[in-house]
Amino acid sequence: MKAVRLKGFGGIENLKLEEVETPKISFDEVLVRVKACGVCYHDLLNRSGKIPRTRLPIILGHEIAGEVAEVGSHVKDFSPGDRVTTIQRVLCGSCTYCRTGRESLCREGPGFFGEEIDGGYAEYIKIKTSSLCKIPNEISFEEASILACAIGTSLHAFKTRAKISLGDQVVITGAGGGVGLHAVQVAKLCGGRVLAITSSKEKIDKIWEAGADEVIYSPDLQFTKEVKALTNGRGADVVAEIVGSASFESSLRCLAPSGKLVFLGNVITAPVLVNPGLVILKEIELIGSYAVTREELAEVIDLVKQRKIRSIVSHILPLEKAPEAHQLLQDRKTVGRLVLSI
Ligand SMILES: NC(=O)c1ccc[n+]([C@@H]2O[C@H](COP(=O)([O-])OP(=O)(O)OC[C@H]3O[C@@H](n4cnc5c(N)ncnc54)[C@H](OP(=O)(O)O)[C@@H]3O)[C@@H](O)[C@H]2O)c1
Ligand SMILES: [Zn+2]
Ligand SMILES: [Zn+2]
């Protein structure tokens, strides 16, 4: 089969289109003919060697949708021809986290696609059924590929982790990106008033269209004053920190007393400085939020099917253009998600 493999850490030249062996499934696995794979900033971090678990060579991509081509002898719930998408990893199914519904924290299983196990920049992939969900015909493969990561991530962050209340003032950084543009929609659906931050003028219209209540254009990421002014001086109840270290100081300072800061991304992977005094005096909560559970993915599928959330795919490129896709993301040229069509 054709696949794009990461052969070394560094620039886009390390992504090579190759002919590799089609995976062989075991009794509890499904072979999926990949039709679309989203390109996540996480893939760029894998490529640049910033995520220590990434092994080489590896087929990148954890935002996968396709059609079941073959099923193992013990597989009951899936048949050839089923349209499917997947969570970002293959689980062990028996650790504390798998048993208590916190499966995004499982580290005992085979692991994360495109990191510890081969991912979706390929014509075929083998997947255990505990990672798969069926998708209805109303959702295209391109839209389906990004349901778990670009959309489910925000459902996990806002509903499960930050537990947004109706009327909460919600600040979202990196609002024009793949996670950001869907975070705007999910935060609205959870009852938040969304103040979206973008450093890119050309993404402002799309962020309004996604349903933001306010769009703050902030190329220098100094947005504390604007957030305070737009919240009658009180600040934000929740900040979804998607950009990470570059916007962290403003994100922390714009929180209201008892506000919650949810770390979702860190594009330049630098550490941040926290003054404990500020966290103590304002009783701030710093929360991490990672990936999505299969139950949350099923909820996202339903919401997208009902058109309560739009899956926003801005670019579709063929598999062999994976290096160009990485370059577009790196240059902040995408609005919503870029998807490889395979
Ligand atoms: N927690 C999770 O489960 C999870 C899931 C998926 C992704 N992530 C992480 O979330 C982050 C964003 O991922 P993504 O896929 O949404 O990426 P993306 O589509 O490239 O969007 C990131 C957005 O952040 C802004 N941005 C990027 N680089 C920046 C910089 N150097 N300074 C300021 N703003 C910058 C840009 O938004 P504007 O142009 O609008 O400013 C960009 O569109 C990454 O760190 C990724 O690893 C986490
Ligand atoms: Zn992703
Ligand atoms: Zn587990």
PDB file of N, CA and C and ligand atoms in Angstrom, residues 39-45 51 62-63 88 149-150 153 156 173-180 197-203 207 218-219 221 241-243 246-247 263-268 289-292 329-330 332-337, ligand 1:
ATOM      1  N   VAL A  39      -5.009  16.482   9.459  1.00  0.00           N
ATOM      2  CA  VAL A  39      -3.632  16.851   9.832  1.00  0.00           C
ATOM      3  C   VAL A  39      -3.717  17.789  11.037  1.00  0.00           C
ATOM      4  N   CYS A  40      -3.225  17.285  12.153  1.00  0.00           N
ATOM      5  CA  CYS A  40      -3.326  17.966  13.446  1.00  0.00           C
ATOM      6  C   CYS A  40      -1.971  18.607  13.762  1.00  0.00           C
ATOM      7  N   TYR A  41      -1.991  19.677  14.550  1.00  0.00           N
ATOM      8  CA  TYR A  41      -0.698  20.258  14.941  1.00  0.00           C
ATOM      9  C   TYR A  41       0.143  19.241  15.713  1.00  0.00           C
ATOM     10  N   HIS A  42      -0.538  18.313  16.379  1.00  0.00           N
ATOM     11  CA  HIS A  42       0.152  17.217  17.095  1.00  0.00           C
ATOM     12  C   HIS A  42       1.084  16.452  16.141  1.00  0.00           C
ATOM     13  N   ASP A  43       0.667  16.298  14.873  1.00  0.00           N
ATOM     14  CA  ASP A  43       1.502  15.595  13.880  1.00  0.00           C
ATOM     15  C   ASP A  43       2.814  16.364  13.652  1.00  0.00           C
ATOM     16  N   LEU A  44       2.699  17.713  13.685  1.00  0.00           N
ATOM     17  CA  LEU A  44       3.905  18.537  13.486  1.00  0.00           C
ATOM     18  C   LEU A  44       4.857  18.367  14.675  1.00  0.00           C
ATOM     19  N   LEU A  45       4.259  18.216  15.866  1.00  0.00           N
ATOM     20  CA  LEU A  45       5.094  18.007  17.066  1.00  0.00           C
ATOM     21  C   LEU A  45       5.742  16.622  17.013  1.00  0.00           C
ATOM     22  N   ILE A  51       7.576  15.118  20.809  1.00  0.00           N
ATOM     23  CA  ILE A  51       6.769  14.209  21.637  1.00  0.00           C
ATOM     24  C   ILE A  51       7.577  12.928  21.821  1.00  0.00           C
ATOM     25  N   HIS A  62      -3.595  10.598  13.303  1.00  0.00           N
ATOM     26  CA  HIS A  62      -4.497   9.951  14.271  1.00  0.00           C
ATOM     27  C   HIS A  62      -5.941  10.397  14.070  1.00  0.00           C
ATOM     28  N   GLU A  63      -6.223  11.113  12.953  1.00  0.00           N
ATOM     29  CA  GLU A  63      -7.592  11.604  12.706  1.00  0.00           C
ATOM     30  C   GLU A  63      -8.110  10.872  11.462  1.00  0.00           C
ATOM     31  N   GLN A  88      -8.142   8.535  19.152  1.00  0.00           N
ATOM     32  CA  GLN A  88      -6.740   8.742  18.737  1.00  0.00           C
ATOM     33  C   GLN A  88      -5.791   7.601  19.094  1.00  0.00           C
ATOM     34  N   CYS A 149     -10.678  14.272  17.109  1.00  0.00           N
ATOM     35  CA  CYS A 149      -9.625  15.160  17.611  1.00  0.00           C
ATOM     36  C   CYS A 149      -9.982  16.638  17.502  1.00  0.00           C
ATOM     37  N   ALA A 150     -10.402  17.086  16.312  1.00  0.00           N
ATOM     38  CA  ALA A 150     -10.655  18.525  16.181  1.00  0.00           C
ATOM     39  C   ALA A 150     -11.930  18.936  16.927  1.00  0.00           C
ATOM     40  N   THR A 153     -12.114  16.756  21.231  1.00  0.00           N
ATOM     41  CA  THR A 153     -11.182  17.362  22.189  1.00  0.00           C
ATOM     42  C   THR A 153     -11.880  18.462  22.998  1.00  0.00           C
ATOM     43  N   HIS A 156     -14.574  17.059  25.425  1.00  0.00           N
ATOM     44  CA  HIS A 156     -13.878  16.542  26.608  1.00  0.00           C
ATOM     45  C   HIS A 156     -13.436  17.707  27.505  1.00  0.00           C
ATOM     46  N   THR A 173      -8.134  30.625  22.866  1.00  0.00           N
ATOM     47  CA  THR A 173      -6.969  31.110  22.098  1.00  0.00           C
ATOM     48  C   THR A 173      -6.777  30.216  20.868  1.00  0.00           C
ATOM     49  N   GLY A 174      -6.112  30.737  19.843  1.00  0.00           N
ATOM     50  CA  GLY A 174      -5.912  29.967  18.605  1.00  0.00           C
ATOM     51  C   GLY A 174      -7.242  29.610  17.975  1.00  0.00           C
ATOM     52  N   ALA A 175      -8.214  30.545  18.064  1.00  0.00           N
ATOM     53  CA  ALA A 175      -9.603  30.236  17.698  1.00  0.00           C
ATOM     54  C   ALA A 175      -9.783  29.930  16.211  1.00  0.00           C
ATOM     55  N   GLY A 176      -8.841  30.331  15.375  1.00  0.00           N
ATOM     56  CA  GLY A 176      -8.994  30.075  13.940  1.00  0.00           C
ATOM     57  C   GLY A 176      -8.453  28.729  13.501  1.00  0.00           C
ATOM     58  N   GLY A 177      -7.832  27.981  14.408  1.00  0.00           N
ATOM     59  CA  GLY A 177      -7.208  26.708  14.038  1.00  0.00           C
ATOM     60  C   GLY A 177      -8.185  25.545  14.025  1.00  0.00           C
ATOM     61  N   GLY A 178      -7.648  24.351  13.813  1.00  0.00           N
ATOM     62  CA  GLY A 178      -8.471  23.144  13.713  1.00  0.00           C
ATOM     63  C   GLY A 178      -9.223  22.846  14.996  1.00  0.00           C
ATOM     64  N   VAL A 179      -8.538  22.873  16.110  1.00  0.00           N
ATOM     65  CA  VAL A 179      -9.227  22.663  17.390  1.00  0.00           C
ATOM     66  C   VAL A 179     -10.047  23.912  17.730  1.00  0.00           C
ATOM     67  N   GLY A 180      -9.449  25.101  17.497  1.00  0.00           N
ATOM     68  CA  GLY A 180     -10.072  26.359  17.925  1.00  0.00           C
ATOM     69  C   GLY A 180     -11.432  26.634  17.320  1.00  0.00           C
ATOM     70  N   ILE A 197     -10.016  34.449  20.538  1.00  0.00           N
ATOM     71  CA  ILE A 197      -8.775  35.196  20.282  1.00  0.00           C
ATOM     72  C   ILE A 197      -8.138  34.655  19.000  1.00  0.00           C
ATOM     73  N   THR A 198      -7.759  35.571  18.106  1.00  0.00           N
ATOM     74  CA  THR A 198      -6.998  35.136  16.923  1.00  0.00           C
ATOM     75  C   THR A 198      -5.853  36.104  16.659  1.00  0.00           C
ATOM     76  N   SER A 199      -4.761  35.547  16.138  1.00  0.00           N
ATOM     77  CA  SER A 199      -3.626  36.394  15.750  1.00  0.00           C
ATOM     78  C   SER A 199      -3.629  36.610  14.240  1.00  0.00           C
ATOM     79  N   SER A 200      -4.654  36.112  13.557  1.00  0.00           N
ATOM     80  CA  SER A 200      -4.706  36.186  12.082  1.00  0.00           C
ATOM     81  C   SER A 200      -5.961  36.923  11.621  1.00  0.00           C
ATOM     82  N   LYS A 201      -5.739  38.093  11.013  1.00  0.00           N
ATOM     83  CA  LYS A 201      -6.865  38.929  10.560  1.00  0.00           C
ATOM     84  C   LYS A 201      -7.783  38.176   9.605  1.00  0.00           C
ATOM     85  N   GLU A 202      -7.177  37.399   8.699  1.00  0.00           N
ATOM     86  CA  GLU A 202      -7.963  36.747   7.641  1.00  0.00           C
ATOM     87  C   GLU A 202      -8.866  35.630   8.173  1.00  0.00           C
ATOM     88  N   LYS A 203      -8.732  35.254   9.458  1.00  0.00           N
ATOM     89  CA  LYS A 203      -9.589  34.186   9.998  1.00  0.00           C
ATOM     90  C   LYS A 203     -10.811  34.735  10.745  1.00  0.00           C
ATOM     91  N   ILE A 207     -14.407  32.882  12.174  1.00  0.00           N
ATOM     92  CA  ILE A 207     -14.627  32.707  13.617  1.00  0.00           C
ATOM     93  C   ILE A 207     -16.007  33.265  14.004  1.00  0.00           C
ATOM     94  N   SER A 218      -5.709  39.797  18.063  1.00  0.00           N
ATOM     95  CA  SER A 218      -4.586  40.112  18.943  1.00  0.00           C
ATOM     96  C   SER A 218      -3.287  39.502  18.416  1.00  0.00           C
ATOM     97  N   PRO A 219      -2.646  40.193  17.452  1.00  0.00           N
ATOM     98  CA  PRO A 219      -1.422  39.627  16.879  1.00  0.00           C
ATOM     99  C   PRO A 219      -0.300  39.474  17.911  1.00  0.00           C
ATOM    100  N   LEU A 221      -0.879  38.858  21.121  1.00  0.00           N
ATOM    101  CA  LEU A 221      -1.433  37.996  22.176  1.00  0.00           C
ATOM    102  C   LEU A 221      -1.493  38.682  23.556  1.00  0.00           C
ATOM    103  N   GLU A 241      -6.862  27.145  26.617  1.00  0.00           N
ATOM    104  CA  GLU A 241      -5.525  27.563  26.164  1.00  0.00           C
ATOM    105  C   GLU A 241      -5.039  26.601  25.096  1.00  0.00           C
ATOM    106  N   ILE A 242      -5.258  26.976  23.835  1.00  0.00           N
ATOM    107  CA  ILE A 242      -4.896  26.102  22.714  1.00  0.00           C
ATOM    108  C   ILE A 242      -3.504  26.449  22.187  1.00  0.00           C
ATOM    109  N   VAL A 243      -3.137  27.736  22.251  1.00  0.00           N
ATOM    110  CA  VAL A 243      -1.816  28.148  21.735  1.00  0.00           C
ATOM    111  C   VAL A 243      -0.708  27.748  22.716  1.00  0.00           C
ATOM    112  N   ALA A 246       2.836  30.882  24.392  1.00  0.00           N
ATOM    113  CA  ALA A 246       2.860  32.226  23.811  1.00  0.00           C
ATOM    114  C   ALA A 246       1.716  33.105  24.323  1.00  0.00           C
ATOM    115  N   SER A 247       0.588  32.518  24.673  1.00  0.00           N
ATOM    116  CA  SER A 247      -0.550  33.325  25.136  1.00  0.00           C
ATOM    117  C   SER A 247      -0.843  33.119  26.619  1.00  0.00           C
ATOM    118  N   PHE A 263      -5.583  23.697  29.808  1.00  0.00           N
ATOM    119  CA  PHE A 263      -4.490  23.552  28.842  1.00  0.00           C
ATOM    120  C   PHE A 263      -4.892  22.501  27.812  1.00  0.00           C
ATOM    121  N   LEU A 264      -4.907  22.934  26.525  1.00  0.00           N
ATOM    122  CA  LEU A 264      -5.225  21.995  25.443  1.00  0.00           C
ATOM    123  C   LEU A 264      -4.060  21.815  24.486  1.00  0.00           C
ATOM    124  N   GLY A 265      -3.313  22.882  24.260  1.00  0.00           N
ATOM    125  CA  GLY A 265      -2.203  22.797  23.303  1.00  0.00           C
ATOM    126  C   GLY A 265      -1.037  23.663  23.725  1.00  0.00           C
ATOM    127  N   ASN A 266       0.101  23.420  23.089  1.00  0.00           N
ATOM    128  CA  ASN A 266       1.288  24.222  23.339  1.00  0.00           C
ATOM    129  C   ASN A 266       2.128  24.168  22.069  1.00  0.00           C
ATOM    130  N   VAL A 267       1.790  25.058  21.114  1.00  0.00           N
ATOM    131  CA  VAL A 267       2.370  24.915  19.769  1.00  0.00           C
ATOM    132  C   VAL A 267       3.885  25.070  19.739  1.00  0.00           C
ATOM    133  N   ILE A 268       4.427  25.978  20.573  1.00  0.00           N
ATOM    134  CA  ILE A 268       5.901  26.094  20.516  1.00  0.00           C
ATOM    135  C   ILE A 268       6.578  25.299  21.642  1.00  0.00           C
ATOM    136  N   SER A 289      -6.338  18.771  29.655  1.00  0.00           N
ATOM    137  CA  SER A 289      -7.400  18.026  28.971  1.00  0.00           C
ATOM    138  C   SER A 289      -6.814  17.360  27.729  1.00  0.00           C
ATOM    139  N   TYR A 290      -6.980  16.045  27.636  1.00  0.00           N
ATOM    140  CA  TYR A 290      -6.315  15.300  26.569  1.00  0.00           C
ATOM    141  C   TYR A 290      -7.290  14.390  25.827  1.00  0.00           C
ATOM    142  N   ALA A 291      -7.368  14.589  24.555  1.00  0.00           N
ATOM    143  CA  ALA A 291      -8.064  13.666  23.637  1.00  0.00           C
ATOM    144  C   ALA A 291      -9.547  13.489  23.972  1.00  0.00           C
ATOM    145  N   VAL A 292     -10.070  12.308  23.719  1.00  0.00           N
ATOM    146  CA  VAL A 292     -11.521  12.085  23.772  1.00  0.00           C
ATOM    147  C   VAL A 292     -11.764  10.620  24.113  1.00  0.00           C
ATOM    148  N   LEU A 329       0.068  24.310   7.854  1.00  0.00           N
ATOM    149  CA  LEU A 329      -0.262  24.419   9.276  1.00  0.00           C
ATOM    150  C   LEU A 329       0.798  25.224  10.011  1.00  0.00           C
ATOM    151  N   GLN A 330       2.049  24.906   9.675  1.00  0.00           N
ATOM    152  CA  GLN A 330       3.172  25.592  10.321  1.00  0.00           C
ATOM    153  C   GLN A 330       3.118  27.098  10.069  1.00  0.00           C
ATOM    154  N   ARG A 332       0.447  28.801   9.708  1.00  0.00           N
ATOM    155  CA  ARG A 332      -0.858  29.299  10.205  1.00  0.00           C
ATOM    156  C   ARG A 332      -1.781  29.703   9.070  1.00  0.00           C
ATOM    157  N   LYS A 333      -1.726  28.964   7.945  1.00  0.00           N
ATOM    158  CA  LYS A 333      -2.512  29.329   6.759  1.00  0.00           C
ATOM    159  C   LYS A 333      -3.865  28.626   6.727  1.00  0.00           C
ATOM    160  N   THR A 334      -4.138  27.711   7.668  1.00  0.00           N
ATOM    161  CA  THR A 334      -5.397  26.952   7.602  1.00  0.00           C
ATOM    162  C   THR A 334      -6.416  27.553   8.565  1.00  0.00           C
ATOM    163  N   VAL A 335      -7.692  27.494   8.163  1.00  0.00           N
ATOM    164  CA  VAL A 335      -8.803  27.902   9.038  1.00  0.00           C
ATOM    165  C   VAL A 335      -9.632  26.650   9.234  1.00  0.00           C
ATOM    166  N   GLY A 336      -9.839  26.212  10.475  1.00  0.00           N
ATOM    167  CA  GLY A 336     -10.463  24.906  10.667  1.00  0.00           C
ATOM    168  C   GLY A 336      -9.424  23.845  10.335  1.00  0.00           C
ATOM    169  N   ARG A 337      -9.870  22.686   9.850  1.00  0.00           N
ATOM    170  CA  ARG A 337      -8.950  21.563   9.664  1.00  0.00           C
ATOM    171  C   ARG A 337      -8.593  21.295   8.216  1.00  0.00           C
TER     172      ARG A 337
HETATM  173  N1  LIG B   1      -5.467  18.377  24.170  1.00  0.00           N
HETATM  174  C1  LIG B   1      -5.753  17.666  23.110  1.00  0.00           C
HETATM  175  O1  LIG B   1      -6.345  16.619  23.184  1.00  0.00           O
HETATM  176  C2  LIG B   1      -5.353  18.198  21.748  1.00  0.00           C
HETATM  177  C3  LIG B   1      -5.985  17.736  20.584  1.00  0.00           C
HETATM  178  C4  LIG B   1      -5.594  18.282  19.353  1.00  0.00           C
HETATM  179  C5  LIG B   1      -4.602  19.230  19.298  1.00  0.00           C
HETATM  180  N2  LIG B   1      -3.997  19.614  20.457  1.00  0.00           N
HETATM  181  C6  LIG B   1      -2.969  20.661  20.458  1.00  0.00           C
HETATM  182  O2  LIG B   1      -3.607  21.922  20.259  1.00  0.00           O
HETATM  183  C7  LIG B   1      -2.714  22.817  19.607  1.00  0.00           C
HETATM  184  C8  LIG B   1      -3.392  23.369  18.359  1.00  0.00           C
HETATM  185  O3  LIG B   1      -3.647  22.291  17.474  1.00  0.00           O
HETATM  186  P1  LIG B   1      -4.495  22.489  16.142  1.00  0.00           P
HETATM  187  O4  LIG B   1      -4.497  21.168  15.495  1.00  0.00           O
HETATM  188  O5  LIG B   1      -5.735  23.229  16.414  1.00  0.00           O
HETATM  189  O6  LIG B   1      -3.475  23.440  15.320  1.00  0.00           O
HETATM  190  P2  LIG B   1      -3.818  24.490  14.157  1.00  0.00           P
HETATM  191  O7  LIG B   1      -4.972  24.039  13.359  1.00  0.00           O
HETATM  192  O8  LIG B   1      -2.539  24.782  13.495  1.00  0.00           O
HETATM  193  O9  LIG B   1      -4.291  25.748  14.982  1.00  0.00           O
HETATM  194  C9  LIG B   1      -3.473  26.389  15.923  1.00  0.00           C
HETATM  195  C10 LIG B   1      -3.830  27.868  15.939  1.00  0.00           C
HETATM  196  O10 LIG B   1      -3.086  28.497  16.983  1.00  0.00           O
HETATM  197  C11 LIG B   1      -2.640  29.758  16.528  1.00  0.00           C
HETATM  198  N3  LIG B   1      -1.160  29.705  16.499  1.00  0.00           N
HETATM  199  C12 LIG B   1      -0.377  28.781  15.940  1.00  0.00           C
HETATM  200  N4  LIG B   1       0.914  29.036  16.162  1.00  0.00           N
HETATM  201  C13 LIG B   1       0.940  30.131  16.886  1.00  0.00           C
HETATM  202  C14 LIG B   1       1.987  30.892  17.452  1.00  0.00           C
HETATM  203  N5  LIG B   1       3.280  30.535  17.308  1.00  0.00           N
HETATM  204  N6  LIG B   1       1.663  31.978  18.133  1.00  0.00           N
HETATM  205  C15 LIG B   1       0.378  32.325  18.283  1.00  0.00           C
HETATM  206  N7  LIG B   1      -0.653  31.640  17.781  1.00  0.00           N
HETATM  207  C16 LIG B   1      -0.366  30.544  17.098  1.00  0.00           C
HETATM  208  C17 LIG B   1      -3.231  29.983  15.164  1.00  0.00           C
HETATM  209  O11 LIG B   1      -4.524  30.536  15.362  1.00  0.00           O
HETATM  210  P3  LIG B   1      -4.865  32.043  14.943  1.00  0.00           P
HETATM  211  O12 LIG B   1      -4.264  32.196  13.573  1.00  0.00           O
HETATM  212  O13 LIG B   1      -6.348  32.090  14.992  1.00  0.00           O
HETATM  213  O14 LIG B   1      -4.205  32.902  15.959  1.00  0.00           O
HETATM  214  C18 LIG B   1      -3.415  28.567  14.655  1.00  0.00           C
HETATM  215  O15 LIG B   1      -4.413  28.511  13.667  1.00  0.00           O
HETATM  216  C19 LIG B   1      -1.441  22.011  19.332  1.00  0.00           C
HETATM  217  O16 LIG B   1      -0.506  22.244  20.373  1.00  0.00           O
HETATM  218  C20 LIG B   1      -1.916  20.561  19.385  1.00  0.00           C
HETATM  219  O17 LIG B   1      -0.883  19.681  19.741  1.00  0.00           O
HETATM  220  C21 LIG B   1      -4.359  19.123  21.659  1.00  0.00           C
END
